Amino acid sequence: MRALVSLAGLGAIATSVVAQRVVPLSFSRAGPEHQRLRKRTGTFSQELNNNLTGGGYYAEVALGTPPQPVTLIIDTGSSDVWVLDANADLCQSRKLQYLYGTCLATYEPADSSTYKLVDADAFTIQYLDTSGAEGDYIKDTFHIAGTSIEALQVGLAENSSINSGLLGIGFNTNVAAARPYPNIIDLLVSQDLIATKAYSLYLDDLYAETGTVLFGGIDTRKFIGRLKEVDILRDARSNDYTSFTVALESLKVNSSSSSNGSELLDEQIPVILDSGTTLTYLPPRVARRIYSAFNAVDDTTGTGLVYVSCDLLSSEKDTTIEFQFGGSSGPLIRVPIDEIVLDNVKAYISIGLLDIPTLPFDDVCSFGIQPLSNIYLLGDTFLRSAYVVYDLSNNKIALAQANLNGTETNVVEIPASGIPLVSGVAAQQTPSASSHSDSDTTGDSGAESSPDSAAPRGTLALNWEATSVTFVAIIFSLVGAGLFTF
């Protein structure tokens, strides 16, 4: 018999969501105790990236009656919720666990009184890194942030090369089933838990341990300036809305010596905003131009990494990479150098797990942008600098510069009419022991500021358990795995 958990144990926040239809979900990054690295053919590079970058973002939710706790990767790039069966091949095989890691948390259908089989052997999903899972489609009660969703269709993986399930929160047109079905976003609306199919995502910076998804809401204290909208692009083959693809109009490197960098794009390119991807992937020709600006060495065909000198963290500490979307008046996000230059490879080099090539510098860091053909992904190395609102009902995305390490909260509901283009804080706020406030939930839209405010760095991550805000409950212990999905 598996351990069960009560709804109270999941950190219910019912008193905070009575006034507004907002479902707040906190998530955390992988802890080092869960990060394992084994050098295996064909998968080493991706596993290395996952370990080096903290391995994605995970939430503790629960499935069944009574609730069984499961740990799921937050993924805007896919659309199914799926969990590991207690008897999945990975969970029963030491050999598979050696390759893919120990199962984090599993679900036993026999222990749930609300379990229902929907379609046997119909769940099959594969991600761009070739990992995947297969099994049945089932329905059961899904518990998230103190809220219960009845009869959610879920994939139950009996075979898996991933040691954790996923919480896919994309369009239902992108589910793995032969025909679309109402997924978690649809049921949140149909069961009157949120007003519209929309949510906001706040990862916080590289050093932060936690972030939040607000289903049906926006936190105006977590971004700088005014939210700006762009259209989500239709899939070129199906003409449906299947992924969070937007038009990247401009890309520049701005350093302290040049406040107006050269344009790196020849033309507008479609990019997918994907929280399940740890790095950022751009067309090879564009990536090479960025590498030239930082004297980076591309070894993606060897070790799977791009290398730069760690000296950039001090010599170019004011440098940003600017991403602008949807035209010259569209949202502009500045990604600081310390979100792209990652001081994370030395330990792997020292123990012999990373055989780096000859490099023109001694102090070695990895780089958070890699080349990829045909599909371009803005993953966590971009998303940590942005506050992103996904509106699946109106096919819009709104972005603003993230207010990193913000300790205050002011949540407003997203109405059915669309994203309220409200303003956030006036400038990056540096937290202090006296800056935290639990009472700042009055519903105002925040201070006006220039939409192109830069992103000066805040302090390192606060301990959110010590400084929790009204809408956030820290309930997660996590592991590392990031996926390429779309």
CSV table of C-alpha atoms in Angstrom, one decimal, residues 67-448:
chain,number,residue,atom,x,y,z
A,67,PRO,CA,-5.0,11.6,-2.8
A,68,GLN,CA,-1.8,10.0,-3.7
A,69,PRO,CA,1.1,12.4,-4.0
A,70,VAL,CA,3.0,12.6,-7.3
A,71,THR,CA,5.8,14.9,-8.5
A,72,LEU,CA,5.3,16.3,-12.0
A,73,ILE,CA,7.5,18.5,-14.3
A,74,ILE,CA,5.8,21.8,-15.1
A,75,ASP,CA,5.6,21.9,-18.9
A,76,THR,CA,4.1,24.6,-21.1
A,77,GLY,CA,5.3,22.7,-24.2
A,78,SER,CA,3.1,19.7,-23.8
A,79,SER,CA,-0.6,19.2,-23.0
A,80,ASP,CA,-1.1,15.9,-21.2
A,81,VAL,CA,-0.9,15.3,-17.5
A,82,TRP,CA,0.7,11.9,-16.9
A,83,VAL,CA,1.9,9.9,-14.0
A,84,LEU,CA,4.0,6.8,-13.4
A,85,ASP,CA,2.2,3.6,-12.5
A,86,ALA,CA,3.4,2.0,-9.3
A,87,ASN,CA,4.3,-1.0,-11.4
A,88,ALA,CA,5.9,0.8,-14.3
A,89,ASP,CA,9.0,-0.9,-15.8
A,90,LEU,CA,11.3,1.8,-14.7
A,91,CYS,CA,10.1,1.6,-11.1
A,92,GLN,CA,10.7,-2.2,-11.0
A,93,SER,CA,14.0,-2.5,-12.8
A,94,ARG,CA,17.4,-1.6,-11.2
A,95,LYS,CA,18.9,-1.6,-14.7
A,96,LEU,CA,16.5,1.0,-16.0
A,97,GLN,CA,16.9,3.1,-12.8
A,98,TYR,CA,20.7,3.0,-13.4
A,99,LEU,CA,20.0,4.6,-16.8
A,100,TYR,CA,17.1,6.9,-16.1
A,101,GLY,CA,17.0,7.5,-12.3
A,102,THR,CA,14.8,6.3,-9.5
A,103,CYS,CA,11.0,6.8,-9.8
A,104,LEU,CA,10.1,9.8,-7.7
A,105,ALA,CA,6.5,9.2,-6.9
A,106,THR,CA,4.0,6.8,-8.4
A,107,TYR,CA,0.2,6.2,-8.5
A,108,GLU,CA,-1.6,2.9,-7.7
A,109,PRO,CA,-5.0,2.8,-9.4
A,110,ALA,CA,-6.2,0.0,-7.1
A,111,ASP,CA,-5.9,2.4,-4.1
A,112,SER,CA,-8.3,5.0,-5.6
A,113,SER,CA,-12.0,4.8,-5.3
A,114,THR,CA,-12.5,7.4,-8.2
A,115,TYR,CA,-10.2,5.7,-10.7
A,116,LYS,CA,-11.7,4.9,-14.1
A,117,LEU,CA,-10.0,3.3,-17.1
A,118,VAL,CA,-10.7,5.3,-20.3
A,119,ASP,CA,-8.6,3.7,-23.0
A,120,ALA,CA,-6.1,0.9,-22.5
A,121,ASP,CA,-2.7,1.1,-24.2
A,122,ALA,CA,-3.7,4.4,-25.9
A,123,PHE,CA,-1.3,6.7,-24.1
A,124,THR,CA,2.0,7.1,-26.0
A,125,ILE,CA,4.2,10.2,-25.9
A,126,GLN,CA,7.7,11.0,-27.1
A,127,TYR,CA,9.7,14.2,-26.6
A,128,LEU,CA,12.3,15.8,-28.7
A,129,ASP,CA,15.1,14.4,-26.6
A,130,THR,CA,13.7,10.9,-27.5
A,131,SER,CA,12.5,10.2,-24.0
A,132,GLY,CA,9.0,9.1,-23.6
A,133,ALA,CA,6.3,7.1,-21.9
A,134,GLU,CA,3.4,4.8,-22.8
A,135,GLY,CA,0.5,3.1,-21.0
A,136,ASP,CA,-3.3,3.7,-20.5
A,137,TYR,CA,-5.5,6.8,-20.4
A,138,ILE,CA,-7.5,6.9,-17.2
A,139,LYS,CA,-9.6,9.4,-15.3
A,140,ASP,CA,-9.4,10.3,-11.6
A,141,THR,CA,-9.7,13.3,-9.2
A,142,PHE,CA,-6.7,15.5,-9.5
A,143,HIS,CA,-5.6,17.7,-6.5
A,144,ILE,CA,-3.6,20.8,-7.1
A,145,ALA,CA,-2.9,23.7,-4.7
A,146,GLY,CA,-5.8,22.9,-2.4
A,147,THR,CA,-8.2,22.5,-5.4
A,148,SER,CA,-9.7,19.3,-6.7
A,149,ILE,CA,-10.4,18.7,-10.4
A,150,GLU,CA,-12.9,15.9,-11.0
A,151,ALA,CA,-12.5,13.2,-13.6
A,152,LEU,CA,-9.3,14.6,-15.2
A,153,GLN,CA,-8.0,12.4,-18.1
A,154,VAL,CA,-4.5,11.4,-17.3
A,155,GLY,CA,-1.9,9.2,-18.9
A,156,LEU,CA,-0.8,6.3,-16.7
A,157,ALA,CA,2.7,5.3,-17.8
A,158,GLU,CA,3.5,1.6,-17.6
A,159,ASN,CA,6.7,2.0,-19.6
A,160,SER,CA,8.8,5.1,-19.2
A,161,SER,CA,12.3,6.5,-19.8
A,162,ILE,CA,11.5,9.4,-17.5
A,163,ASN,CA,11.5,9.1,-13.7
A,164,SER,CA,8.8,11.6,-13.2
A,165,GLY,CA,5.4,12.4,-14.8
A,166,LEU,CA,4.6,15.7,-16.5
A,167,LEU,CA,2.1,18.4,-15.9
A,168,GLY,CA,1.4,19.5,-19.4
A,169,ILE,CA,-0.5,22.8,-19.6
A,170,GLY,CA,-0.7,23.5,-23.3
A,171,PHE,CA,-3.5,23.5,-25.9
A,172,ASN,CA,-5.7,20.4,-25.9
A,173,THR,CA,-5.0,20.1,-29.7
A,174,ASN,CA,-1.5,19.0,-28.7
A,175,VAL,CA,-2.4,16.0,-26.5
A,176,ALA,CA,-0.9,12.6,-27.3
A,177,ALA,CA,-4.4,11.0,-27.8
A,178,ALA,CA,-5.7,10.3,-31.3
A,179,ARG,CA,-8.4,12.9,-30.7
A,180,PRO,CA,-8.2,16.0,-28.5
A,181,TYR,CA,-9.9,15.7,-25.1
A,182,PRO,CA,-10.6,18.3,-22.3
A,183,ASN,CA,-7.3,18.6,-20.5
A,184,ILE,CA,-6.4,20.3,-17.2
A,185,ILE,CA,-6.8,23.8,-18.5
A,186,ASP,CA,-10.2,23.0,-20.0
A,187,LEU,CA,-11.5,21.4,-16.8
A,188,LEU,CA,-10.3,24.3,-14.6
A,189,VAL,CA,-12.7,26.5,-16.6
A,190,SER,CA,-15.6,24.0,-17.0
A,191,GLN,CA,-15.6,23.2,-13.3
A,192,ASP,CA,-15.7,27.0,-12.6
A,193,LEU,CA,-12.3,27.1,-10.8
A,194,ILE,CA,-11.0,29.8,-13.1
A,195,ALA,CA,-12.8,32.3,-15.4
A,196,THR,CA,-10.9,31.6,-18.6
A,197,LYS,CA,-8.2,29.3,-20.1
A,198,ALA,CA,-5.3,31.5,-19.1
A,199,TYR,CA,-2.4,31.5,-16.5
A,200,SER,CA,0.8,33.3,-15.7
A,201,LEU,CA,4.3,31.8,-15.2
A,202,TYR,CA,7.0,33.2,-13.0
A,203,LEU,CA,10.2,31.2,-12.7
A,204,ASP,CA,12.3,33.8,-10.9
A,205,ASP,CA,16.1,33.9,-11.4
A,206,LEU,CA,18.8,31.2,-11.8
A,207,TYR,CA,19.4,31.2,-8.0
A,208,ALA,CA,15.8,31.0,-6.9
A,209,GLU,CA,14.5,27.7,-5.6
A,210,THR,CA,10.9,28.3,-6.3
A,211,GLY,CA,8.4,29.9,-8.8
A,212,THR,CA,4.7,30.1,-9.4
A,213,VAL,CA,2.0,29.3,-11.9
A,214,LEU,CA,-1.2,31.3,-11.3
A,215,PHE,CA,-4.0,29.5,-13.1
A,216,GLY,CA,-6.5,32.3,-13.9
A,217,GLY,CA,-4.5,35.1,-12.4
A,218,ILE,CA,-1.7,37.6,-12.7
A,219,ASP,CA,0.6,38.9,-9.9
A,220,THR,CA,1.4,42.5,-10.6
A,221,ARG,CA,4.3,42.6,-8.1
A,222,LYS,CA,6.2,40.0,-10.1
A,223,PHE,CA,6.9,42.1,-13.3
A,224,ILE,CA,8.3,45.5,-14.3
A,225,GLY,CA,6.4,47.9,-16.5
A,226,ARG,CA,3.3,47.1,-18.5
A,227,LEU,CA,2.3,43.7,-19.9
A,228,LYS,CA,2.3,43.7,-23.7
A,229,GLU,CA,0.5,41.2,-25.9
A,230,VAL,CA,1.6,39.2,-29.0
A,231,ASP,CA,-0.4,36.8,-31.1
A,232,ILE,CA,0.1,33.1,-30.8
A,233,LEU,CA,0.9,31.7,-34.2
A,234,ARG,CA,-1.0,28.8,-35.8
A,235,ASP,CA,0.7,25.6,-36.7
A,236,ALA,CA,1.8,25.7,-40.3
A,237,ARG,CA,0.7,22.2,-41.0
A,238,SER,CA,-2.6,21.8,-39.2
A,239,ASN,CA,-3.6,25.5,-39.0
A,240,ASP,CA,-4.5,24.9,-35.4
A,241,TYR,CA,-3.2,26.5,-32.3
A,242,THR,CA,-1.0,23.7,-30.9
A,243,SER,CA,2.0,25.4,-29.1
A,244,PHE,CA,2.9,28.7,-27.6
A,245,THR,CA,4.7,29.9,-30.7
A,246,VAL,CA,5.2,33.7,-31.1
A,247,ALA,CA,7.2,35.8,-33.6
A,248,LEU,CA,10.7,36.8,-32.5
A,249,GLU,CA,11.2,40.1,-34.3
A,250,SER,CA,14.5,41.3,-33.0
A,251,LEU,CA,17.6,39.9,-31.2
A,252,LYS,CA,20.5,42.0,-30.0
A,253,VAL,CA,23.4,41.9,-27.7
A,254,ASN,CA,23.8,45.1,-25.7
A,255,SER,CA,27.0,45.6,-23.7
A,256,SER,CA,28.1,48.4,-21.3
A,257,SER,CA,30.2,49.8,-24.2
A,258,SER,CA,27.3,49.7,-26.7
A,259,SER,CA,23.7,50.5,-25.7
A,260,ASN,CA,22.4,49.7,-29.2
A,261,GLY,CA,23.7,46.4,-30.4
A,262,SER,CA,23.7,45.1,-33.9
A,263,GLU,CA,20.6,43.2,-35.1
A,264,LEU,CA,21.3,39.4,-35.2
A,265,LEU,CA,18.2,38.3,-37.1
A,266,ASP,CA,17.9,38.4,-40.8
A,267,GLU,CA,14.1,37.9,-40.6
A,268,GLN,CA,11.4,37.2,-38.1
A,269,ILE,CA,11.5,33.7,-36.7
A,270,PRO,CA,8.8,31.6,-34.8
A,271,VAL,CA,9.9,30.6,-31.3
A,272,ILE,CA,8.1,28.4,-28.8
A,273,LEU,CA,8.0,29.5,-25.1
A,274,ASP,CA,8.7,26.2,-23.4
A,275,SER,CA,9.2,25.8,-19.6
A,276,GLY,CA,10.0,22.1,-20.1
A,277,THR,CA,13.2,23.0,-22.0
A,278,THR,CA,16.2,24.0,-19.8
A,279,LEU,CA,18.2,25.9,-22.4
A,280,THR,CA,17.3,28.2,-25.4
A,281,TYR,CA,17.6,26.9,-28.9
A,282,LEU,CA,18.0,29.2,-31.9
A,283,PRO,CA,18.8,28.8,-35.6
A,284,PRO,CA,22.4,27.8,-36.1
A,285,ARG,CA,23.3,31.0,-38.1
A,286,VAL,CA,21.8,33.1,-35.3
A,287,ALA,CA,23.5,31.1,-32.5
A,288,ARG,CA,26.9,31.6,-34.3
A,289,ARG,CA,26.5,35.3,-34.3
A,290,ILE,CA,25.8,35.3,-30.6
A,291,TYR,CA,28.8,33.0,-30.0
A,292,SER,CA,31.0,35.5,-31.9
A,293,ALA,CA,29.9,38.3,-29.6
A,294,PHE,CA,31.1,36.3,-26.5
A,295,ASN,CA,34.0,34.3,-28.1
A,296,ALA,CA,32.0,31.1,-27.3
A,297,VAL,CA,33.1,27.7,-28.5
A,298,ASP,CA,30.4,25.4,-29.9
A,299,ASP,CA,31.1,21.7,-28.9
A,300,THR,CA,27.5,20.5,-29.2
A,301,THR,CA,28.6,17.7,-31.5
A,302,GLY,CA,31.1,16.6,-28.9
A,303,THR,CA,30.3,17.1,-25.3
A,304,GLY,CA,26.9,18.6,-26.2
A,305,LEU,CA,27.7,22.0,-24.7
A,306,VAL,CA,28.8,25.5,-25.7
A,307,TYR,CA,31.6,26.9,-23.7
A,308,VAL,CA,32.6,30.5,-22.7
A,309,SER,CA,35.0,32.1,-20.3
A,310,CYS,CA,33.6,32.7,-16.8
A,311,ASP,CA,35.4,36.0,-16.9
A,312,LEU,CA,32.4,37.3,-18.8
A,313,LEU,CA,30.4,37.3,-15.5
A,314,SER,CA,32.6,40.2,-14.3
A,315,SER,CA,33.9,41.8,-17.5
A,316,GLU,CA,30.4,41.9,-19.1
A,317,LYS,CA,28.2,42.0,-16.0
A,318,ASP,CA,26.1,44.7,-17.5
A,319,THR,CA,25.6,43.0,-20.9
A,320,THR,CA,22.1,41.8,-21.8
A,321,ILE,CA,20.7,39.8,-24.7
A,322,GLU,CA,17.5,41.6,-25.9
A,323,PHE,CA,14.5,39.6,-27.3
A,324,GLN,CA,11.7,41.6,-28.9
A,325,PHE,CA,8.5,40.1,-30.1
A,326,GLY,CA,5.8,41.0,-32.5
A,327,GLY,CA,7.3,44.2,-34.0
A,328,SER,CA,9.1,47.3,-32.8
A,329,SER,CA,6.3,48.2,-30.3
A,330,GLY,CA,6.0,44.6,-28.9
A,331,PRO,CA,7.3,43.3,-25.6
A,332,LEU,CA,11.1,43.5,-25.0
A,333,ILE,CA,12.8,41.2,-22.6
A,334,ARG,CA,16.4,41.7,-21.5
A,335,VAL,CA,18.2,38.6,-20.4
A,336,PRO,CA,21.2,39.4,-18.2
A,337,ILE,CA,24.6,37.7,-18.8
A,338,ASP,CA,24.4,35.7,-15.6
A,339,GLU,CA,21.3,33.9,-16.8
A,340,ILE,CA,23.2,32.8,-20.0
A,341,VAL,CA,26.8,32.3,-18.8
A,342,LEU,CA,26.5,29.4,-16.4
A,343,ASP,CA,29.2,28.6,-13.9
A,344,ASN,CA,28.3,24.9,-13.7
A,345,VAL,CA,30.8,22.6,-15.3
A,346,LYS,CA,33.9,22.7,-13.1
A,347,ALA,CA,32.7,19.8,-10.8
A,348,TYR,CA,32.0,17.6,-13.8
A,349,ILE,CA,35.4,18.4,-15.3
A,350,SER,CA,37.2,17.7,-12.0
A,351,ILE,CA,35.7,14.2,-11.6
A,352,GLY,CA,36.3,13.3,-15.2
A,353,LEU,CA,32.7,13.1,-16.4
A,354,LEU,CA,33.3,16.0,-18.9
A,355,ASP,CA,36.1,15.7,-21.3
A,356,ILE,CA,36.2,19.3,-22.7
A,357,PRO,CA,38.0,20.2,-25.9
A,358,THR,CA,41.0,22.6,-26.1
A,359,LEU,CA,39.6,26.0,-25.3
A,360,PRO,CA,41.1,29.5,-25.6
A,361,PHE,CA,40.3,30.2,-21.9
A,362,ASP,CA,41.0,28.5,-18.6
A,363,ASP,CA,38.0,29.5,-16.4
A,364,VAL,CA,35.3,27.4,-18.2
A,365,CYS,CA,31.6,28.1,-18.1
A,366,SER,CA,28.8,26.7,-20.2
A,367,PHE,CA,26.5,28.9,-22.4
A,368,GLY,CA,22.7,28.8,-22.2
A,369,ILE,CA,22.0,29.2,-25.9
A,370,GLN,CA,22.5,26.3,-28.4
A,371,PRO,CA,21.9,25.8,-32.1
A,372,LEU,CA,18.9,23.8,-33.4
A,373,SER,CA,17.4,23.4,-36.8
A,374,ASN,CA,13.7,23.6,-37.7
A,375,ILE,CA,12.3,24.1,-34.2
A,376,TYR,CA,13.3,27.1,-32.1
A,377,LEU,CA,12.7,27.0,-28.3
A,378,LEU,CA,13.0,29.7,-25.7
A,379,GLY,CA,13.5,27.6,-22.6
A,380,ASP,CA,14.3,28.4,-19.0
A,381,THR,CA,17.5,30.5,-19.7
A,382,PHE,CA,15.1,33.0,-21.4
A,383,LEU,CA,12.0,32.5,-19.3
A,384,ARG,CA,13.6,33.3,-16.0
A,385,SER,CA,13.9,36.9,-17.1
A,386,ALA,CA,10.3,37.2,-18.3
A,387,TYR,CA,6.9,37.2,-16.7
A,388,VAL,CA,4.6,35.4,-19.2
A,389,VAL,CA,0.9,35.2,-19.4
A,390,TYR,CA,-0.6,32.5,-21.6
A,391,ASP,CA,-4.2,33.1,-22.8
A,392,LEU,CA,-5.4,29.9,-24.5
A,393,SER,CA,-8.9,31.3,-24.9
A,394,ASN,CA,-7.9,34.3,-27.0
A,395,ASN,CA,-4.7,32.9,-28.5
A,396,LYS,CA,-2.5,35.6,-27.0
A,397,ILE,CA,0.7,35.8,-24.9
A,398,ALA,CA,1.6,38.8,-22.8
A,399,LEU,CA,5.1,39.4,-21.6
A,400,ALA,CA,7.0,41.8,-19.3
A,401,GLN,CA,10.4,41.9,-17.6
A,402,ALA,CA,10.4,39.8,-14.5
A,403,ASN,CA,10.8,41.5,-11.1
A,404,LEU,CA,13.3,39.0,-9.8
A,405,ASN,CA,13.1,37.8,-6.2
A,406,GLY,CA,9.9,39.9,-5.6
A,407,THR,CA,8.6,39.2,-2.2
A,408,GLU,CA,5.3,41.1,-2.4
A,409,THR,CA,2.1,39.8,-4.1
A,410,ASN,CA,-0.9,41.4,-5.7
A,411,VAL,CA,-3.0,38.9,-7.6
A,412,VAL,CA,-5.7,40.0,-10.1
A,413,GLU,CA,-8.1,37.6,-11.9
A,414,ILE,CA,-7.8,37.2,-15.6
A,415,PRO,CA,-11.3,37.8,-17.0
A,416,ALA,CA,-12.9,35.9,-19.9
A,417,SER,CA,-12.4,39.0,-22.1
A,418,GLY,CA,-8.7,38.5,-22.1
A,419,ILE,CA,-5.4,39.5,-20.4
A,420,PRO,CA,-5.7,42.7,-18.5
A,421,LEU,CA,-2.7,44.8,-19.7
A,422,VAL,CA,-1.9,46.1,-16.3
A,423,SER,CA,1.3,47.6,-15.0
A,424,GLY,CA,3.7,46.0,-12.5
A,425,VAL,CA,6.3,47.6,-10.4
A,426,ALA,CA,8.2,50.6,-11.6
A,427,ALA,CA,11.7,49.0,-11.5
A,428,GLN,CA,13.6,46.0,-10.3
A,429,GLN,CA,13.1,45.7,-6.6
A,430,THR,CA,15.9,44.5,-4.4
A,431,PRO,CA,14.4,42.5,-1.5
A,432,SER,CA,15.4,43.2,2.1
A,433,ALA,CA,14.3,41.8,5.4
A,434,SER,CA,11.8,44.6,5.9
A,435,SER,CA,10.4,44.6,2.3
A,436,HIS,CA,8.2,41.6,2.7
A,437,SER,CA,4.5,42.2,3.0
A,438,ASP,CA,1.7,39.7,3.3
A,439,SER,CA,-1.0,42.3,3.3
A,440,ASP,CA,-0.4,43.8,-0.1
A,441,THR,CA,-3.3,42.1,-1.9
A,442,THR,CA,-5.6,45.0,-2.6
A,443,GLY,CA,-6.1,44.3,-6.3
A,444,ASP,CA,-4.6,47.5,-7.6
A,445,SER,CA,-2.6,47.3,-10.9
A,446,GLY,CA,0.7,48.5,-9.6
A,447,ALA,CA,2.9,51.5,-10.6
A,448,GLU,CA,3.4,52.6,-14.2
